[in-house]
């Protein structure tokens, strides 16, 4: 547009119709009338003027320095302002800020140090015209009114604005929009946008500030009709209600439809039934008995349901398993055995494949942890084992799932070892006496046929049963119910501790005990009573104690009975593994605490029983490992003083080797003990030994002297009892010595056979060879029986030499570390698909979050500082203004006073001059 | 110091009253003996008060003294008498009646002399009481109280002078006393508490031993030893010497105030004892306490060198114990011990892994072989030797050895050939095939540099990987795993025993049913039948269970 600013202004004013050519009086009047009718006309005028003003103020907008940008596609909503490149309206924003300050800070400033305390807002308090009664009446009325208003929230009569008038779908029917625009300048659409719409930041700050100052007015409220307007709660509820009503209606309609359809079908049913059952019904009844069919139908349905249930419950409905042929049974059995053997091997290698084993390993690891923790280095010690743990877990992953392992009880029932407890025997009650033997035989036969290799079992049981013990002097009827021909009662209480057992078995000879135990097991079979399981569990524990008890008082002919008791424990252990294990462990603990180096025969028998009850080849076993440790402790730490000690040690050494027969694990203590025993028994102390085991000087009288004519015998348990060997004739002690010597050397031979594949076999067994040489040397031979010497020279020494040579030949240098080299740890590089340089890609979430918070804090701080600065400036300005005002007022007053005084002075001067003049005149006159 | 005297006097009376009351209440119930004792008590009290009243009654002292000396017959009366005497003498000392003055009259001088000789009698009576179990501790307290009073008042000078003769008599009597309790009390209440008492005790002990030379009996040696070894905490500097029983002299330079003098006394006392010769048990005890409480007392620990090296060369457990002392000298005093490592190597004998000093030895061994600058050949010798020993070792020792090996392997990579040696040439392989392999290690070689252990392999540890104890086996397996861990902390593995291992096993509850042997034990104690499938178990074949 050409022309000067003024011209342009005039032109635009003219365009808006604010100024125009001169109007006639008539026209003016008409216009005025119109205006009165439409008051918005003036407003329109104001609006137009404002826009013109805006248009002509170059500082009204903040724009891009280089004009509007080119059009690009962005996510941001495009509006005209951004299109024009307008970034803000500093003037408006400033004015708004100023205004807000005036409303808040200025008010505060003015009230500062001036007002305070309470404002008495009671009605009529300041009104001197009202009497007290009037005031009271007025107040009461007001209060009543207020209460009334509150109670009448939903009073339709009450035309309250709070209800928002009539609405539809949450919107007022007569919206402000429909009305002619009634806004003030501040609400102009384009006005707040400078701060508001151009970024959420400014908006937020604005809101914050608003909240802070708690300004009375909320002019920034956004206009209705914008798409992202937030709905009020009221609106939301309305919508929900409407929706649910709609759904309800729809459901109703659907149901109605269904009902109709059903009714239709019901009508057609009789026909259909007739068709189905092909039954000719007299049409008369069919027509008349619609009610009857309904009843019949119900009865039929009921009947049908019952039938179905009966059929489902019938056992014969289950598909029966085919009877297996003998080969199949045998094959299954062998498969089962093979599987068990495999499992044993895996346990032996300490692998954790099954769930149970894993748990076991876990326990073990825990145990190690505990062990170390005891030393006060929990974490570090566990770390020690870490490599193995993790590797094991990697190798035999935890995720292999739960394999089914037959439970002990299940195995127990079809097991040939389960001692002849069949249900008939248990159930028959009064027939017990007559049938028991036969029953036992039967079940024995059954059991025997199961494996085909256990025929001796019934033999031994029978033998015990038929053996008569009527001569028993302490025999006594313990129960009135009746005994068999052996004097063993048929019923027993189930012993729950050892004393009870002693009482129960009082009068029963030890060799008969298995029968009693068997009867107890039958009487308290877990199937008979729910409590029996617990009872038998206790019983099995007591049985373990009893074996130790009997062992301590053993007699030679008891051993078959003890064996059978041990076997009972084994078969009970299948049903009650935890109880039996606990009993064994308790016994081992007792040994450890009371007599770690003085084991009794009972202890020896218990340790033997452990070896037969539990698999000794396992890498770790809750019972076998402690038992093995107890044995090794005796072998390793006991310094034998008497021959009984040597005998006990020899028994334990045999036991230790028997434990390791399968897994072939090395027991250093065994070697130490055997070699030491040989050194101690040798007629002369060996001069030089190649070994690294500590040699204990034997007590006096241990060395074999002059036993040339002694015959060789085997060791017995009686040799382990200290009293038997202390005061015995020299011949007996010599035979015992020779027996120990002989047993130990045989044991060494077996040990060599067991361990000859171990990598350090030569180092382990060379000392043994040295001792054998020493024993066969000229210094020893005169004292030893010639048969022993010949076994040494003819079988033992050559055997050992051969094994040593073999080990020497097969020995290779160690190559333990053919490990795959450890890879350097690598990381997969991370790529961001839609990389935005402005964005922060911090992989650390917390740090990212922190950075975000920090940035916000910084922003807020800057904003707050800016605002504070502005506030300060405002206050300064205000103060200055006030001061100026005050100064001006003072100046004015001063001037007025001066002027007044001057006026008075002038007046006085004039008067004086006048007076003077007058006097002069008077004088002149007088003269 | 009248206050102190008064104080002790009050204490003594308090005590006496207490005992008297106790006696009275007891005896009232008991017997007519009461009367007698009560009489004695009152008599003593009367005599005591008379002495207090005037000098005339000084002869009463002799009467009371007689009562005190008869402690064997009437211990209660003797005790009361000696307590009374103690009060009397302390009072007299405080009053200065026992101090000889030049200006005193002849009569006074005789009185003083007489009193002095009575005091001497009283001392003797007190010391005699040390022999009786009942009175000993009371006598000790009285003697020490008297000692204090004497130190302060027996001479003219303002400063207290320690009565050495009396004190050394006390110490000697304590050492010879059959009552152990006195010694304990003495060391607890006086020697440990007061630095000057300790100082003079050292002196007295030295004098005592030197005086008697080799006539000192074995028991007394033990007592002296106990007393000396109980003096543990060596002060750090002169300023720490501040607990004095008797007012110390003001002089700064006085030996009581100098630590080095204290140490010197202690050293002399120890040396005097050691010159007497020690029994084996004592030696062990000395060696155990060496680095902790003996060596710090010595101003010249070099003097211990001979003793230690002698012990070290003895062999056995004494050597083990001497090791820490020798190490102390090497570390602190630059002792040059030639052939230290070969000596150390020779300590690795068959007993070492079974010894109860095993963990102590391993801690030291870990220190000695801690340097990474040691020749690998020697380290290999140690490893191989210990591996051999491990073949016959208890599990607790194996558990400690293997992680230590691991640490050594990490520190001396050359030694890892002991675990992994691949034959390089074809000839070598052929030779192995045809002749097998002889372990090149020379177990009888004394010099660790010459054992050829570095050419050997650790078959022993591989064998222990199939140890019967699962944890030991697992630990032995670490040498065949990859060496990913930096080092094992040795402390976790020391200090195990059969007991602790078993305890660890037993501490675990049985929660999961243990696996039961599936093979039915057909024969346990009885012999196998005739059927060919059955064979006797090892136990049955070697043991007679009486079956036919």
Short mmCIF file of C-alpha atoms in Angstrom, two decimals, chain A residues 17 140 144 185 443 666 785 864:
data_model
loop_
_atom_site.label_atom_id
_atom_site.label_comp_id
_atom_site.label_asym_id
_atom_site.label_seq_id
_atom_site.Cartn_x
_atom_site.Cartn_y
_atom_site.Cartn_z
CA UNK A 17 -16.35 2.27 8.61
CA UNK A 140 -30.98 -15.12 61.21
CA UNK A 144 -31.70 -19.63 57.07
CA UNK A 185 -10.05 -7.37 24.75
CA UNK A 443 3.89 -113.21 49.51
CA UNK A 666 40.34 -92.12 47.14
CA UNK A 785 53.72 -117.50 60.45
CA UNK A 864 11.55 -17.58 38.30
#
